Structures are given as C-alpha cells and as structure tokens.
C-alpha cells in the first residue's frame, strides 16, 4: 500500500477530478470584482440542465444540510403543517430541521431499505388537507435507495396545493433530474457528491409557485434568505462572500459534464450500480435494497455471516480503501459503497477485487474473482 494513495469510495465526499483540483488552485480574485461576475455569468446557465430547470440555481456557501435548512426556513413558518417522507437518516434530518423551527411535522416512516410509494403519500394527503409542503429525499444515502420523486411529485400536485421540496444532495449530477417537468418546487443539492467538488457549496432552485410562498413568508431569516440570493444573482453576484475556489472548480465540473454529456453521465452511474449489485449477488452477499429501489450513486450491502465493520477495517488496512458503514440503527449492520461523480467502471472493478481479498482476510470464504467476473460480464453486456 502506498502511504499517500487513498481510495475514497464512500457516498460523499467523493473523489475530485485532477482538472478540477487544478482549477481550484487558481490565484484568488476579488469576490466583488468583475472577474467573479464573469465567472458567475458563465456558471449560471450551465447549472440549469443539471437540475432540469429553466429557473435560476442559487449558490449558497455552506454544506448540504445548510441547503436543507434554507429550503425549510424560506417556505414554511411556525405553525405550518408539513409532511416529511422519512426513508432513512437524511429524511430524518429534514424532519428534525422542520421540528427545530416549530413546524407541525408529520413523519411518514418507511422501512429503511425500501423506497416510499406514491400511493402512501396520496393517502396521507387525502386525510390531511392542511399540508403546506411535502419534504422528500431523492437518494437516501443511508440506505442506498432512490425514491420515485417524479411519481411522488405528481400525486402531491394531484391531491393538494402543497409544495414539493426535494433533497437531491446525493444524486443530482448522477441521475436524471427534471425539476420543471416533474413539478418539483424546491430542489437542493450539495457540492461534495456527484458534483465532484469538496464540501462547501449548496445549490437551490425554486419554482415560480414556490417563489410566491417565499416572498410572502414571514419567517425571519438572514444568511439563508433566498430572496437575497435571487436578487444578487440577477447582477451576477452573491449577497455574502462566496467560496471562490469552489466556484473555479464548479466551472470545470460543468466543462466535464458537457464533454461527457449528461445522458452519458447518467448511463455511467447506472452501469456502475448494476456492476456493483451483480458482483455481490455472485458473492452470495445480500443487498439491502431491491433493484427497483436501488440508487445509481450508492449501494448498501447487508451481510449475514460476517461483520460489516470487520470488512471495512480489512480493506482500509490492506488497500487504504474507504467504504462507509451504516447509520443509526443500521450501524455495524451494513456497509455502503459510493460510485458517484469521479468514478468509472474501472474503479468498480478495483473496489470489488479489493473487497474479495478483504472478505478472505476476515474468514469469509468466497470464490476469488467471482464478483469481479460478474461485474465484468455486466460491463460487456451493457457496452454492446
């Protein structure tokens, strides 16, 4: 193992492309100068296709969680009634943010490892006519599921006047996202996942309908006030000091997306998901989620005859390979592999091969190469 070689395959932060690292190393410029205005003018229209929107995408310097809090504090106020679809730790986080702001929060609890169903959302809304907003997570990182956001948004529109507010932190840039066509009112993502940047930026886009609510919302806010970001962005500026080095990197990330083509980006993520899942099937190690609910950006594995933490330690020690563990009640019961952003099928083969050795090291007798062969076969079949 090389001491300075770290193979990072957790579901965020994700590896950063070398060209993006070089872009972020540019000399600092004045954040109120013309150079920054020009940079934002270049970035603004190119972010829109990633979100699938004609709306502006506002850039807030902060983590993905700051984006979730921004979505809450701008759209609802104390006493409002909301529904939060909880399919894992990050749906739970959305609910906790709402509760912190004294929002009347209904939780729709879904078994971890399963996706929410539009039918359940519809049934809840039919019996709760006062819901102002429905909060949902697109990719639930803690379990590796992808919620059917398009279908959920449709039933919300058909059943109520509630806003549809979506956490897309772990998948926007890695899966097809069509905010306008699907009727999403507020969509949030972060920089450190499929967008291939360090943590530190959150991105938020808002529908016309949601802007009406935001403009009339009496909830106090200052740094997270989306009206400030909207008004500043019209002048190619930000209301507060931006993360300039990250903006340099973002410009290059958008170059990479455009060179590969967004549909090809999405297809690559889908291929890596299939390779990873088929590999563990070949190794006879259970997956947490069904194929229908699986996310293209992260895979959760739930072993039955060995400890997930033992495997994580083994591959870390032997290869400096980092894979993630479980969260909350799944801690110690699952491990998770991130295959998003700056990740390719070749990386998946490396991950699976390393894990096979790690399994042997902890006493799990597997047919070395079986998982790798299965992943290779998926690659060959999908590449025809």
mmCIF file of C-alpha atoms in Angstrom:
data_model
loop_
_atom_site.group_PDB
_atom_site.id
_atom_site.type_symbol
_atom_site.label_atom_id
_atom_site.label_comp_id
_atom_site.label_asym_id
_atom_site.label_seq_id
_atom_site.Cartn_x
_atom_site.Cartn_y
_atom_site.Cartn_z
ATOM 1 C CA UNK A 1 0.000 0.000 0.000
ATOM 2 C CA UNK A 2 1.308 3.435 -0.936
ATOM 3 C CA UNK A 3 1.050 5.761 2.063
ATOM 4 C CA UNK A 4 -0.342 8.667 0.060
ATOM 5 C CA UNK A 5 -2.799 6.615 -2.020
ATOM 6 C CA UNK A 6 -6.284 6.829 -0.567
ATOM 7 C CA UNK A 7 -9.086 5.074 -2.430
ATOM 8 C CA UNK A 8 -12.182 7.008 -1.382
ATOM 9 C CA UNK A 9 -15.386 5.112 -2.131
ATOM 10 C CA UNK A 10 -17.805 6.422 0.442
ATOM 11 C CA UNK A 11 -21.053 8.118 -0.618
ATOM 12 C CA UNK A 12 -19.603 11.581 -0.130
ATOM 13 C CA UNK A 13 -17.327 13.344 -0.074
ATOM 14 C CA UNK A 14 -16.339 11.822 -3.378
ATOM 15 C CA UNK A 15 -13.016 11.971 -5.263
ATOM 16 C CA UNK A 16 -12.161 15.152 -7.152
ATOM 17 C CA UNK A 17 -11.005 15.040 -10.787
ATOM 18 C CA UNK A 18 -7.422 16.295 -11.258
ATOM 19 C CA UNK A 19 -8.556 19.016 -13.662
ATOM 20 C CA UNK A 20 -10.977 20.282 -11.012
ATOM 21 C CA UNK A 21 -8.199 20.296 -8.414
ATOM 22 C CA UNK A 22 -6.064 22.356 -10.777
ATOM 23 C CA UNK A 23 -8.923 24.764 -11.397
ATOM 24 C CA UNK A 24 -9.395 25.278 -7.663
ATOM 25 C CA UNK A 25 -5.690 26.096 -7.293
ATOM 26 C CA UNK A 26 -6.031 29.296 -9.324
ATOM 27 C CA UNK A 27 -4.964 32.528 -7.613
ATOM 28 C CA UNK A 28 -7.632 34.208 -5.526
ATOM 29 C CA UNK A 29 -9.615 37.078 -7.012
ATOM 30 C CA UNK A 30 -11.818 39.751 -5.505
ATOM 31 C CA UNK A 31 -15.275 38.412 -4.808
ATOM 32 C CA UNK A 32 -16.856 41.745 -5.751
ATOM 33 C CA UNK A 33 -14.721 42.271 -8.829
ATOM 34 C CA UNK A 34 -15.603 41.865 -12.471
ATOM 35 C CA UNK A 35 -13.760 38.538 -12.667
ATOM 36 C CA UNK A 36 -16.202 36.976 -10.213
ATOM 37 C CA UNK A 37 -19.180 38.472 -12.018
ATOM 38 C CA UNK A 38 -17.887 36.971 -15.255
ATOM 39 C CA UNK A 39 -17.384 33.590 -13.570
ATOM 40 C CA UNK A 40 -20.943 33.534 -12.213
ATOM 41 C CA UNK A 41 -22.296 34.652 -15.585
ATOM 42 C CA UNK A 42 -20.572 31.620 -17.119
ATOM 43 C CA UNK A 43 -21.792 29.190 -14.464
ATOM 44 C CA UNK A 44 -25.441 30.296 -14.180
ATOM 45 C CA UNK A 45 -26.900 28.951 -17.451
ATOM 46 C CA UNK A 46 -24.832 25.765 -17.320
ATOM 47 C CA UNK A 47 -26.169 24.676 -13.932
ATOM 48 C CA UNK A 48 -29.744 24.676 -15.166
ATOM 49 C CA UNK A 49 -29.546 21.455 -17.260
ATOM 50 C CA UNK A 50 -28.107 19.580 -14.272
ATOM 51 C CA UNK A 51 -31.261 20.477 -12.338
ATOM 52 C CA UNK A 52 -33.531 20.071 -15.353
ATOM 53 C CA UNK A 53 -34.896 23.572 -14.957
ATOM 54 C CA UNK A 54 -35.227 26.947 -16.618
ATOM 55 C CA UNK A 55 -35.135 28.569 -13.180
ATOM 56 C CA UNK A 56 -32.006 30.096 -11.721
ATOM 57 C CA UNK A 57 -29.885 27.863 -9.491
ATOM 58 C CA UNK A 58 -28.730 29.809 -6.460
ATOM 59 C CA UNK A 59 -25.371 29.071 -4.868
ATOM 60 C CA UNK A 60 -25.030 29.269 -1.094
ATOM 61 C CA UNK A 61 -21.684 28.823 0.631
ATOM 62 C CA UNK A 62 -22.478 26.080 3.114
ATOM 63 C CA UNK A 63 -22.929 22.322 3.427
ATOM 64 C CA UNK A 64 -25.779 20.293 2.031
ATOM 65 C CA UNK A 65 -27.520 20.470 5.387
ATOM 66 C CA UNK A 66 -27.473 24.256 5.152
ATOM 67 C CA UNK A 67 -29.339 23.822 1.877
ATOM 68 C CA UNK A 68 -31.985 21.693 3.572
ATOM 69 C CA UNK A 69 -32.375 24.290 6.308
ATOM 70 C CA UNK A 70 -32.597 27.016 3.663
ATOM 71 C CA UNK A 71 -35.434 25.125 1.982
ATOM 72 C CA UNK A 72 -37.314 24.876 5.282
ATOM 73 C CA UNK A 73 -36.819 28.405 6.592
ATOM 74 C CA UNK A 74 -37.852 30.040 3.318
ATOM 75 C CA UNK A 75 -41.012 28.059 2.571
ATOM 76 C CA UNK A 76 -42.750 27.351 5.879
ATOM 77 C CA UNK A 77 -43.165 29.130 9.195
ATOM 78 C CA UNK A 78 -44.012 28.134 12.770
ATOM 79 C CA UNK A 79 -47.423 26.517 12.979
ATOM 80 C CA UNK A 80 -47.492 25.386 9.349
ATOM 81 C CA UNK A 81 -48.270 21.722 8.799
ATOM 82 C CA UNK A 82 -45.886 19.651 6.659
ATOM 83 C CA UNK A 83 -45.275 16.049 5.666
ATOM 84 C CA UNK A 84 -41.748 14.625 5.681
ATOM 85 C CA UNK A 85 -41.199 11.317 3.902
ATOM 86 C CA UNK A 86 -38.575 9.529 6.005
ATOM 87 C CA UNK A 87 -36.798 6.670 4.255
ATOM 88 C CA UNK A 88 -33.539 6.929 6.197
ATOM 89 C CA UNK A 89 -31.184 9.180 8.142
ATOM 90 C CA UNK A 90 -31.455 12.153 5.804
ATOM 91 C CA UNK A 91 -35.224 12.118 5.642
ATOM 92 C CA UNK A 92 -34.992 12.080 9.427
ATOM 93 C CA UNK A 93 -32.712 15.123 9.218
ATOM 94 C CA UNK A 94 -35.262 17.015 7.102
ATOM 95 C CA UNK A 95 -37.874 16.280 9.776
ATOM 96 C CA UNK A 96 -35.571 17.416 12.587
ATOM 97 C CA UNK A 97 -34.919 20.716 10.814
ATOM 98 C CA UNK A 98 -38.661 21.302 10.473
ATOM 99 C CA UNK A 99 -39.209 20.455 14.123
ATOM 100 C CA UNK A 100 -36.418 22.844 15.168
ATOM 101 C CA UNK A 101 -38.366 25.673 13.519
ATOM 102 C CA UNK A 102 -41.572 24.698 15.339
ATOM 103 C CA UNK A 103 -43.240 23.401 12.202
ATOM 104 C CA UNK A 104 -46.096 20.929 12.734
ATOM 105 C CA UNK A 105 -44.255 17.956 11.294
ATOM 106 C CA UNK A 106 -45.858 14.691 10.228
ATOM 107 C CA UNK A 107 -43.399 11.891 9.560
ATOM 108 C CA UNK A 108 -44.210 9.193 7.031
ATOM 109 C CA UNK A 109 -41.878 6.473 8.249
ATOM 110 C CA UNK A 110 -40.782 3.962 5.603
ATOM 111 C CA UNK A 111 -38.771 0.848 6.440
ATOM 112 C CA UNK A 112 -35.095 1.583 5.873
ATOM 113 C CA UNK A 113 -34.014 -0.072 2.637
ATOM 114 C CA UNK A 114 -37.388 0.455 0.964
ATOM 115 C CA UNK A 115 -38.496 3.354 -1.206
ATOM 116 C CA UNK A 116 -41.563 5.442 -0.451
ATOM 117 C CA UNK A 117 -44.668 4.757 -2.512
ATOM 118 C CA UNK A 118 -46.708 7.499 -4.183
ATOM 119 C CA UNK A 119 -49.862 5.717 -3.024
ATOM 120 C CA UNK A 120 -48.938 6.166 0.647
ATOM 121 C CA UNK A 121 -48.209 9.855 0.092
ATOM 122 C CA UNK A 122 -51.542 10.286 -1.667
ATOM 123 C CA UNK A 123 -53.426 8.514 1.097
ATOM 124 C CA UNK A 124 -51.827 10.713 3.739
ATOM 125 C CA UNK A 125 -52.602 13.937 1.876
ATOM 126 C CA UNK A 126 -56.218 12.906 1.363
ATOM 127 C CA UNK A 127 -56.673 12.769 5.132
ATOM 128 C CA UNK A 128 -54.579 15.859 5.979
ATOM 129 C CA UNK A 129 -55.860 18.773 3.946
ATOM 130 C CA UNK A 130 -53.743 21.405 5.703
ATOM 131 C CA UNK A 131 -50.316 20.254 4.494
ATOM 132 C CA UNK A 132 -48.296 23.224 3.179
ATOM 133 C CA UNK A 133 -45.260 21.294 1.939
ATOM 134 C CA UNK A 134 -44.070 17.740 1.332
ATOM 135 C CA UNK A 135 -40.370 17.149 2.007
ATOM 136 C CA UNK A 136 -38.718 14.116 0.436
ATOM 137 C CA UNK A 137 -35.241 12.747 -0.217
ATOM 138 C CA UNK A 138 -34.368 11.767 -3.791
ATOM 139 C CA UNK A 139 -31.444 9.481 -2.948
ATOM 140 C CA UNK A 140 -31.388 8.314 0.655
ATOM 141 C CA UNK A 141 -27.665 7.917 1.202
ATOM 142 C CA UNK A 142 -28.003 5.958 4.438
ATOM 143 C CA UNK A 143 -29.766 3.050 2.719
ATOM 144 C CA UNK A 144 -28.862 3.357 -0.961
ATOM 145 C CA UNK A 145 -32.422 3.813 -2.223
ATOM 146 C CA UNK A 146 -33.736 6.176 -4.869
ATOM 147 C CA UNK A 147 -37.219 7.444 -4.119
ATOM 148 C CA UNK A 148 -39.656 7.793 -7.074
ATOM 149 C CA UNK A 149 -39.643 11.581 -6.866
ATOM 150 C CA UNK A 150 -41.367 12.142 -10.194
ATOM 151 C CA UNK A 151 -44.335 9.991 -9.151
ATOM 152 C CA UNK A 152 -44.431 11.411 -5.634
ATOM 153 C CA UNK A 153 -44.448 14.954 -7.022
ATOM 154 C CA UNK A 154 -47.329 14.087 -9.322
ATOM 155 C CA UNK A 155 -49.554 12.718 -6.557
ATOM 156 C CA UNK A 156 -48.786 15.761 -4.405
ATOM 157 C CA UNK A 157 -49.869 18.025 -7.268
ATOM 158 C CA UNK A 158 -52.973 15.964 -7.976
ATOM 159 C CA UNK A 159 -54.022 15.700 -4.336
ATOM 160 C CA UNK A 160 -53.105 19.021 -2.721
ATOM 161 C CA UNK A 161 -51.677 22.517 -3.064
ATOM 162 C CA UNK A 162 -48.562 21.591 -1.091
ATOM 163 C CA UNK A 163 -45.096 22.489 -2.296
ATOM 164 C CA UNK A 164 -42.805 19.630 -3.313
ATOM 165 C CA UNK A 165 -39.409 20.129 -1.670
ATOM 166 C CA UNK A 166 -36.645 17.660 -2.513
ATOM 167 C CA UNK A 167 -33.239 16.831 -1.055
ATOM 168 C CA UNK A 168 -31.167 15.840 -4.080
ATOM 169 C CA UNK A 169 -27.805 16.109 -2.310
ATOM 170 C CA UNK A 170 -26.652 12.554 -3.027
ATOM 171 C CA UNK A 171 -27.722 12.193 -6.614
ATOM 172 C CA UNK A 172 -28.171 15.438 -8.592
ATOM 173 C CA UNK A 173 -25.477 15.259 -11.254
ATOM 174 C CA UNK A 174 -25.538 11.460 -11.179
ATOM 175 C CA UNK A 175 -29.141 10.619 -12.043
ATOM 176 C CA UNK A 176 -31.696 12.127 -14.369
ATOM 177 C CA UNK A 177 -33.304 15.132 -12.716
ATOM 178 C CA UNK A 178 -36.105 17.101 -14.379
ATOM 179 C CA UNK A 179 -37.239 19.637 -11.846
ATOM 180 C CA UNK A 180 -39.606 21.565 -14.112
ATOM 181 C CA UNK A 181 -41.180 18.597 -15.883
ATOM 182 C CA UNK A 182 -41.719 16.693 -12.643
ATOM 183 C CA UNK A 183 -43.215 19.620 -10.749
ATOM 184 C CA UNK A 184 -40.563 19.956 -8.049
ATOM 185 C CA UNK A 185 -40.883 23.312 -6.301
ATOM 186 C CA UNK A 186 -37.596 23.444 -4.406
ATOM 187 C CA UNK A 187 -34.603 21.262 -5.237
ATOM 188 C CA UNK A 188 -31.420 21.207 -3.162
ATOM 189 C CA UNK A 189 -28.052 19.576 -3.745
ATOM 190 C CA UNK A 190 -24.504 19.841 -2.424
ATOM 191 C CA UNK A 191 -21.073 20.099 -3.951
ATOM 192 C CA UNK A 192 -19.330 17.049 -2.460
ATOM 193 C CA UNK A 193 -21.253 14.187 -4.056
ATOM 194 C CA UNK A 194 -21.953 13.679 -7.774
ATOM 195 C CA UNK A 195 -20.804 17.244 -8.472
ATOM 196 C CA UNK A 196 -17.216 16.159 -7.758
ATOM 197 C CA UNK A 197 -16.191 19.081 -5.536
ATOM 198 C CA UNK A 198 -15.173 19.434 -1.900
ATOM 199 C CA UNK A 199 -17.923 20.169 0.574
ATOM 200 C CA UNK A 200 -18.789 23.835 0.951
ATOM 201 C CA UNK A 201 -21.419 24.790 -1.617
ATOM 202 C CA UNK A 202 -25.120 24.078 -1.687
ATOM 203 C CA UNK A 203 -27.300 24.693 -4.734
ATOM 204 C CA UNK A 204 -31.000 25.530 -4.644
ATOM 205 C CA UNK A 205 -33.532 26.098 -7.395
ATOM 206 C CA UNK A 206 -37.076 27.338 -6.846
ATOM 207 C CA UNK A 207 -40.254 27.198 -8.957
ATOM 208 C CA UNK A 208 -42.405 30.256 -9.669
ATOM 209 C CA UNK A 209 -45.079 28.834 -7.390
ATOM 210 C CA UNK A 210 -42.612 28.441 -4.538
ATOM 211 C CA UNK A 211 -41.308 31.979 -5.016
ATOM 212 C CA UNK A 212 -44.795 33.271 -4.301
ATOM 213 C CA UNK A 213 -44.753 31.427 -0.992
ATOM 214 C CA UNK A 214 -41.205 32.531 -0.165
ATOM 215 C CA UNK A 215 -41.922 36.195 -0.887
ATOM 216 C CA UNK A 216 -44.909 36.175 1.476
ATOM 217 C CA UNK A 217 -43.328 34.031 4.207
ATOM 218 C CA UNK A 218 -42.928 35.939 7.475
ATOM 219 C CA UNK A 219 -40.352 33.552 8.934
ATOM 220 C CA UNK A 220 -37.248 35.586 9.937
ATOM 221 C CA UNK A 221 -34.043 34.672 8.116
ATOM 222 C CA UNK A 222 -30.825 36.424 7.202
ATOM 223 C CA UNK A 223 -27.906 34.466 5.721
ATOM 224 C CA UNK A 224 -30.248 31.788 4.374
ATOM 225 C CA UNK A 225 -32.742 34.233 2.849
ATOM 226 C CA UNK A 226 -33.228 33.041 -0.728
ATOM 227 C CA UNK A 227 -34.600 36.414 -1.775
ATOM 228 C CA UNK A 228 -31.150 37.908 -1.225
ATOM 229 C CA UNK A 229 -29.522 35.227 -3.392
ATOM 230 C CA UNK A 230 -32.102 35.664 -6.154
ATOM 231 C CA UNK A 231 -31.675 39.431 -6.266
ATOM 232 C CA UNK A 232 -27.876 39.241 -6.184
ATOM 233 C CA UNK A 233 -27.706 36.551 -8.852
ATOM 234 C CA UNK A 234 -29.538 38.822 -11.272
ATOM 235 C CA UNK A 235 -26.415 41.006 -11.037
ATOM 236 C CA UNK A 236 -24.035 38.013 -11.291
ATOM 237 C CA UNK A 237 -23.167 38.346 -7.628
ATOM 238 C CA UNK A 238 -23.794 36.708 -4.258
ATOM 239 C CA UNK A 239 -25.132 38.507 -1.176
ATOM 240 C CA UNK A 240 -22.313 37.195 1.015
ATOM 241 C CA UNK A 241 -18.724 36.057 0.454
ATOM 242 C CA UNK A 242 -18.739 33.057 -1.919
ATOM 243 C CA UNK A 243 -16.419 30.050 -1.848
ATOM 244 C CA UNK A 244 -14.414 31.286 -4.811
ATOM 245 C CA UNK A 245 -12.056 28.338 -5.129
ATOM 246 C CA UNK A 246 -15.063 26.039 -5.251
ATOM 247 C CA UNK A 247 -16.614 28.203 -7.959
ATOM 248 C CA UNK A 248 -13.436 27.820 -10.015
ATOM 249 C CA UNK A 249 -13.801 24.073 -9.579
ATOM 250 C CA UNK A 250 -17.506 24.150 -10.399
ATOM 251 C CA UNK A 251 -16.773 25.818 -13.711
ATOM 252 C CA UNK A 252 -14.500 22.914 -14.614
ATOM 253 C CA UNK A 253 -17.003 20.320 -13.360
ATOM 254 C CA UNK A 254 -19.550 21.780 -15.772
ATOM 255 C CA UNK A 255 -16.951 21.537 -18.543
ATOM 256 C CA UNK A 256 -16.543 17.832 -17.759
ATOM 257 C CA UNK A 257 -20.303 17.276 -17.739
ATOM 258 C CA UNK A 258 -20.627 18.959 -21.106
ATOM 259 C CA UNK A 259 -17.740 16.975 -22.598
ATOM 260 C CA UNK A 260 -19.202 13.643 -21.463
ATOM 261 C CA UNK A 261 -22.843 14.640 -21.979
ATOM 262 C CA UNK A 262 -25.340 14.450 -19.123
ATOM 263 C CA UNK A 263 -27.120 11.393 -20.518
ATOM 264 C CA UNK A 264 -23.783 9.589 -20.685
ATOM 265 C CA UNK A 265 -23.052 10.656 -17.108
ATOM 266 C CA UNK A 266 -26.355 9.136 -16.004
ATOM 267 C CA UNK A 267 -25.762 5.973 -18.017
ATOM 268 C CA UNK A 268 -22.309 5.575 -16.447
ATOM 269 C CA UNK A 269 -23.791 5.771 -12.968
ATOM 270 C CA UNK A 270 -26.459 3.229 -13.887
ATOM 271 C CA UNK A 271 -23.807 0.875 -15.241
ATOM 272 C CA UNK A 272 -21.685 1.132 -12.090
ATOM 273 C CA UNK A 273 -24.735 0.384 -9.971
ATOM 274 C CA UNK A 274 -25.519 -2.754 -11.983
ATOM 275 C CA UNK A 275 -21.905 -3.932 -11.856
ATOM 276 C CA UNK A 276 -21.710 -3.478 -8.099
ATOM 277 C CA UNK A 277 -25.013 -5.180 -7.349
ATOM 278 C CA UNK A 278 -24.316 -8.144 -9.619
ATOM 279 C CA UNK A 279 -20.894 -8.597 -8.031
ATOM 280 C CA UNK A 280 -22.372 -9.043 -4.556
ATOM 281 C CA UNK A 281 -25.011 -11.406 -5.882
ATOM 282 C CA UNK A 282 -22.229 -13.532 -7.350
ATOM 283 C CA UNK A 283 -20.506 -13.492 -3.941
ATOM 284 C CA UNK A 284 -23.797 -14.522 -2.275
ATOM 285 C CA UNK A 285 -23.834 -11.465 -0.019
ATOM 286 C CA UNK A 286 -27.275 -9.843 0.424
ATOM 287 C CA UNK A 287 -28.065 -6.321 -0.702
ATOM 288 C CA UNK A 288 -30.162 -4.032 1.486
ATOM 289 C CA UNK A 289 -32.395 -2.748 -1.305
ATOM 290 C CA UNK A 290 -34.320 -4.199 -4.213
ATOM 291 C CA UNK A 291 -33.299 -3.487 -7.791
ATOM 292 C CA UNK A 292 -36.377 -1.306 -8.277
ATOM 293 C CA UNK A 293 -35.418 0.943 -5.361
ATOM 294 C CA UNK A 294 -31.633 0.973 -5.836
ATOM 295 C CA UNK A 295 -29.724 4.216 -6.278
ATOM 296 C CA UNK A 296 -27.197 4.624 -9.105
ATOM 297 C CA UNK A 297 -24.888 6.559 -6.766
ATOM 298 C CA UNK A 298 -24.525 4.316 -3.693
ATOM 299 C CA UNK A 299 -25.007 0.625 -2.921
ATOM 300 C CA UNK A 300 -25.814 -0.704 0.564
ATOM 301 C CA UNK A 301 -24.835 -4.275 1.427
ATOM 302 C CA UNK A 302 -26.210 -6.190 4.441
ATOM 303 C CA UNK A 303 -24.043 -9.240 5.220
ATOM 304 C CA UNK A 304 -25.482 -12.091 7.244
ATOM 305 C CA UNK A 305 -22.435 -14.172 8.160
ATOM 306 C CA UNK A 306 -19.682 -11.629 8.799
ATOM 307 C CA UNK A 307 -19.361 -8.251 10.460
ATOM 308 C CA UNK A 308 -19.567 -5.260 8.146
ATOM 309 C CA UNK A 309 -17.090 -3.346 10.310
ATOM 310 C CA UNK A 310 -14.521 -6.171 10.064
ATOM 311 C CA UNK A 311 -14.571 -5.900 6.287
ATOM 312 C CA UNK A 312 -14.288 -2.117 6.379
ATOM 313 C CA UNK A 313 -11.231 -2.372 8.622
ATOM 314 C CA UNK A 314 -9.615 -5.058 6.463
ATOM 315 C CA UNK A 315 -9.829 -3.167 3.175
ATOM 316 C CA UNK A 316 -8.740 0.036 4.881
ATOM 317 C CA UNK A 317 -5.668 -1.655 6.324
ATOM 318 C CA UNK A 318 -4.703 -3.561 3.178
ATOM 319 C CA UNK A 319 -5.560 -1.072 0.448
ATOM 320 C CA UNK A 320 -6.387 2.216 2.180
ATOM 321 C CA UNK A 321 -9.830 1.743 0.652
ATOM 322 C CA UNK A 322 -12.565 3.649 2.483
ATOM 323 C CA UNK A 323 -16.118 2.338 2.288
ATOM 324 C CA UNK A 324 -18.881 3.605 4.551
ATOM 325 C CA UNK A 325 -20.696 1.928 7.411
ATOM 326 C CA UNK A 326 -24.320 2.111 8.451
ATOM 327 C CA UNK A 327 -26.043 4.946 10.261
ATOM 328 C CA UNK A 328 -28.322 4.999 13.290
ATOM 329 C CA UNK A 329 -29.898 1.557 13.823
ATOM 330 C CA UNK A 330 -28.034 0.173 10.784
ATOM 331 C CA UNK A 331 -24.650 0.992 12.291
ATOM 332 C CA UNK A 332 -22.498 -2.131 12.198
ATOM 333 C CA UNK A 333 -25.085 -3.997 10.132
ATOM 334 C CA UNK A 334 -24.371 -2.729 6.626
ATOM 335 C CA UNK A 335 -21.603 -1.220 4.555
ATOM 336 C CA UNK A 336 -22.057 1.228 1.725
ATOM 337 C CA UNK A 337 -20.085 1.812 -1.456
ATOM 338 C CA UNK A 338 -20.185 5.137 -3.207
ATOM 339 C CA UNK A 339 -19.956 5.014 -7.001
ATOM 340 C CA UNK A 340 -20.715 8.578 -7.952
ATOM 341 C CA UNK A 341 -19.098 11.528 -9.629
ATOM 342 C CA UNK A 342 -15.448 10.926 -10.471
ATOM 343 C CA UNK A 343 -15.869 7.164 -10.635
ATOM 344 C CA UNK A 344 -15.792 4.759 -13.563
ATOM 345 C CA UNK A 345 -16.427 1.068 -14.242
ATOM 346 C CA UNK A 346 -12.676 0.519 -13.874
ATOM 347 C CA UNK A 347 -12.929 1.850 -10.329
ATOM 348 C CA UNK A 348 -15.779 -0.565 -9.598
ATOM 349 C CA UNK A 349 -13.613 -3.487 -10.685
ATOM 350 C CA UNK A 350 -10.861 -2.266 -8.358
ATOM 351 C CA UNK A 351 -13.300 -1.946 -5.459
ATOM 352 C CA UNK A 352 -14.809 -5.407 -5.948
ATOM 353 C CA UNK A 353 -11.412 -7.066 -6.307
ATOM 354 C CA UNK A 354 -10.167 -5.419 -3.118
ATOM 355 C CA UNK A 355 -13.305 -6.387 -1.218
ATOM 356 C CA UNK A 356 -12.952 -10.013 -2.313
ATOM 357 C CA UNK A 357 -9.490 -10.110 -0.732
ATOM 358 C CA UNK A 358 -10.809 -8.370 2.359
ATOM 359 C CA UNK A 359 -13.526 -10.997 2.682
ATOM 360 C CA UNK A 360 -10.943 -13.780 2.639
ATOM 361 C CA UNK A 361 -8.877 -11.943 5.235
ATOM 362 C CA UNK A 362 -11.773 -11.832 7.700
ATOM 363 C CA UNK A 363 -12.631 -15.500 7.184
ATOM 364 C CA UNK A 364 -15.453 -15.256 4.667
ATOM 365 C CA UNK A 365 -14.719 -17.983 2.146
ATOM 366 C CA UNK A 366 -15.562 -16.601 -1.293
ATOM 367 C CA UNK A 367 -14.541 -17.663 -4.766
ATOM 368 C CA UNK A 368 -11.895 -15.064 -5.534
ATOM 369 C CA UNK A 369 -12.752 -13.333 -8.765
ATOM 370 C CA UNK A 370 -16.427 -14.350 -8.783
ATOM 371 C CA UNK A 371 -17.653 -10.856 -8.008
ATOM 372 C CA UNK A 372 -15.182 -9.258 -10.379
ATOM 373 C CA UNK A 373 -16.191 -11.641 -13.173
ATOM 374 C CA UNK A 374 -19.854 -10.838 -12.618
ATOM 375 C CA UNK A 375 -19.130 -7.108 -12.788
ATOM 376 C CA UNK A 376 -17.034 -7.609 -15.913
ATOM 377 C CA UNK A 377 -19.871 -9.519 -17.545
ATOM 378 C CA UNK A 378 -22.328 -6.708 -16.816
ATOM 379 C CA UNK A 379 -19.898 -4.236 -18.344
ATOM 380 C CA UNK A 380 -19.512 -6.315 -21.509
ATOM 381 C CA UNK A 381 -23.253 -6.847 -21.891
ATOM 382 C CA UNK A 382 -24.129 -3.188 -21.289
ATOM 383 C CA UNK A 383 -21.392 -1.941 -23.620
ATOM 384 C CA UNK A 384 -22.584 -3.833 -26.683
#
